[in-house]
Amino acid sequence: MEQYVAGLEQTLQQVLFSNNSDQIKEATKALSTQFFADANCVPALVHIIQSSTQKEIRQLAAVELRKQITNWWAKLDLEVRTNTKARLLEIILNEQEPLPRHSTARVIATVGRIEIPANTWNELLAFLFQCSNGANAGHREVGVYVIYAIFEVTDAFADNLRQLLELFNRTIQDPESQIVRITTVQALGKMADFIEEDQKDEIAMFSELVPHMVNVLQQCLNDSDEESAAKCFDVFDTLLLLEIPILSKHVQNLIQFFLSIGANTTFEPVMRVQALSFIMWAIVYKKTKIQRLKLVGPMIQQLMPIAAEEEPEDSDEDSPARLAFKVINTLATNLPPQQVFPVALEGILAYMANADPLFRKAAMVTLAVLVEGSVDFIRPKFNELLLIVCAGLQDPEANVRRAACMALSSFAEEFDEVAENHATLLPLVFNLMNEPTPEITKQACNALDAILEGLGENILQYLTELMQKLLIMLDNAQGETRAIVVAAIGSAAHASGSEFTPYFPEVIKRLQHLMTLHSNEDELMLRAVSTDALGAIAAAVGKDAFRPYLNDLMNLAMQGLLLDNTRLRECGYYFFAGIAQVFEDEFSPYLAGIVPQLIASCQLDENTTRFDNETGDQDDIDGEDTAEDLNYVFRSAIADEKEVAADTIGEFFQHTRTAFLPYVESSVKELVNLTTHMSDGVRKASCGALFNFLRTFYKISNPADWKAGLPVAVPLHDNVAQLNTLVMPSILSIWEDEDDKMVVVQLCQEMVETLKLCGPGIVAEHINTIAEHLNLIFEKKAFCQQELADDEGLLDEDEQAEFDALLISSASDLVGALAAVLGENFVEYAKIFIPHIAKYYKKSKPTSERSMAIGCLGEIAAGMLSGVTGFTETIFPIALKGLSDEEPEVRSNAAYTVGALCQNTTMDISSQYPALLTALYPLFQGQNLDNVTDNACGAVARMIMRHPEAVPVDQVLPVFVSALPLKRDYEENEPVYKLLFKLIQNQNAWCFNNMPQLLEIFANVLSKEDELKPHTRQEMVELVKALNQQFPAMNIGASALAPYLQ
């Protein structure tokens, strides 16, 4: 045994101290094949830990012993196990060096994980209490650290929580040792995972320790002990995530404490960043508590001065100012904008007037980060805010101009109104693109890219100047700016469509060259963005112009997949999806080479990045360890790649259809697996792709038109039904447990689109489950709406974050879609949903929610047909009131709802027609939203068809016809022209007296391909032919309608 121990120790020394890599490999192999293949390694390693004079050897021996305990403990004799346990307790008391002591503590924890549940090491807890309560500070450190280590790996002490909390109440106030106090905080962090919701006494005891934990962190900061402070910060972050209310009564004090750290410029930036990070997560997980305590305003007021500090040059480096912006963004996206934006705007206006450019820059960036969660609330103030941004774009200081570009980019991503102000904004952006400062040029190009996305045909007046400028910049810019220029060229192509073709030759030769770059990260980024942009360019110029370059570009993009760069693979997938959309069947030959790559991306393993809890405590010499020893950091780059791969798979099937059938089975398998991925983006993409598969399968199944109602009258094709048995259960399963609101929003939106196409067969077996999920959303009890721990009931429903409102809106869209596919069978569900929906129409609600409520009631009224009768008295007064709402979007939806209700209810409401006509009349003139008048036309048409005797038709028709043709909401062409056809067929005098006007309207709509449904178009053509035959004097053959007489 002595020779074995000596050989083992010598081999460990070679691993640690040899400078020869071959010797290290040989030694590592010897450990594995000679020494650790024998149970004697356990007592041998114990001996080395106890006897070696080298602390590095003692530590490494302890690290390896921990792993070998797992492998060999059960095979050791009882005497050896008993002796080992006793010696380990001796060793740790005598060890003076922190790292070997910590590693030995972890060995004890590993043994304890096995022995304590078996009641074969009952003396351990007594030993630890004795150490922790002892007079020797070193022993107290050992006792608390071993308890901490045990909580890291096992719940073995879960039955002793109360005793341990009493112990920690003493050790966290240790009068002598800061190490004891810090380790107690760490142990509390681990212990918290084992406290259950019903352990009220333990929760209360733990909560009483929070002020002491704060004191420990404060002392670490005062001592400039960054490493220990970081450990304390981690514990507070952990406590935020618990489903027990440990921090509940301390939220206000904690917010103030961490804000004070964030604002204290005497502390190191890394400490301030961690404090502000806690604030950010507190907003996410304690938002109701923060609202109830009215902390939002004071938080913003304390954050904005931090935001006005200098930022480091490295854009990837966190700083207090950058964290302050992240916290403000988190406030904007998680809390009601009514509570966030007014306070922030007050600060923005004050800071813009400040002589210090850092304050003006802070104002611009604050505005940029506020937009995301405040779009609807901001919209009425858009013009005022745009003036502020324009002032920033022209500020004398470069940093302010750069920040203003960021604000403009944020605005352009969220507001269509930015594109409408192109005449003001683009000249300012063009000027900034000419500046010599690279950072300004880069941000100006970013802003330009965002504006171009929504510019549409308005781009044409700028296109020549724009492309000249972009091509010059592409040839001369450096680094990231060049990549942004390429992205802007792609956006210009998207906005200008076929008008981009004249610039295509100059662009393609440059981008094709960029797709060959691969020497460094900057070149790979440029190659990636160029690949992505060419997908948009192909869609703009069309397949004929692009075809000569197709094969070469496809080969370059496929070569890019083989380079080890996730961003390049993502952009390659974007490119392939764009090309598949343009070339459709012609893309099919490329599927065999690309789909396996997509599947491989879906299967990538993310559990590869190591995060060590103990600085310098190396747990491994050969890269292998037990799962319990590892904490994994999520690799978002791989998640992003999976997200894009899932989207692309869905688009491939959509565009190549039957050619993709050989890949459906393997693709669906991977997509279903990804629905439970840890990344919300991957879950959204995989669910979207699965719904896309359903819709595509349905389209290629040559289906008959579905019919509303249950049981299903038109069954799904067998292939669609079989796929549906995989997809819907997966979707509903993740919905139940989904914690991210935007994933649920995506599920609802995808289900709405799928229902509209495929009908009731998709959900026939799942209606009750879907209804239950939707009801939970309206009751704000869905899993994704729940906050952790301690909030006492709901807040005022009139104020909620806009992302929360988007969830309600998406749920209401799904309610409307269900009504459409179930028809009169929706009545029982309407009894549940209509009361929920109706409460969102009241003056105190924001425009988006009032519009949602009335729109959803309209969809229900339209979908349920006569089933809506029992709800007429609920819906009618809301719709009538909505016709005079101050917001045009609400008035438009109200007009649609009035029409749908009048058309379908069997209750005679003709006595209300005068009031309705009076309320509808103003909607025919001076509306700044076209679909207000369009929906008013639809409402009047439905009213006349339902009760012609209750409408003064000849008085109404002049106003009605003057609003035609419809400008935007072409769905309403159905009732409008159905009415006109009927009136003409019934020889209505007004119609015949005004036939030239009507024929002109018919010619207008027939000339547009997308404004009439096929059957309505056919009926209109037949009517025109009949009129031409019956009334030759109308001379229709000499009018614009002549082509339709053939």
PDB file of C-alpha atoms in Angstrom, residues 49 55 71 141 212 284 385 432 647 686 787 948 972:
ATOM      1  CA  ILE A  49      -4.442  14.890   1.871  1.00  0.00           C
ATOM      2  CA  LYS A  55      -0.923  22.496  -0.475  1.00  0.00           C
ATOM      3  CA  ASN A  71     -17.213   5.619  -7.813  1.00  0.00           C
ATOM      4  CA  GLU A 141     -15.280  28.647   9.575  1.00  0.00           C
ATOM      5  CA  HIS A 212     -27.905  40.743   8.834  1.00  0.00           C
ATOM      6  CA  VAL A 284     -38.992  41.265 -13.059  1.00  0.00           C
ATOM      7  CA  LEU A 385     -40.898  63.245 -28.712  1.00  0.00           C
ATOM      8  CA  LEU A 432     -24.701  62.100 -39.848  1.00  0.00           C
ATOM      9  CA  ASP A 647     -37.835  29.035 -38.404  1.00  0.00           C
ATOM     10  CA  SER A 686     -40.260  25.712 -32.881  1.00  0.00           C
ATOM     11  CA  GLU A 787     -45.066  36.436  -9.825  1.00  0.00           C
ATOM     12  CA  PRO A 948     -84.403  47.173 -45.076  1.00  0.00           C
ATOM     13  CA  GLU A 972     -66.047  44.673 -45.928  1.00  0.00           C
TER      14      GLU A 972
END
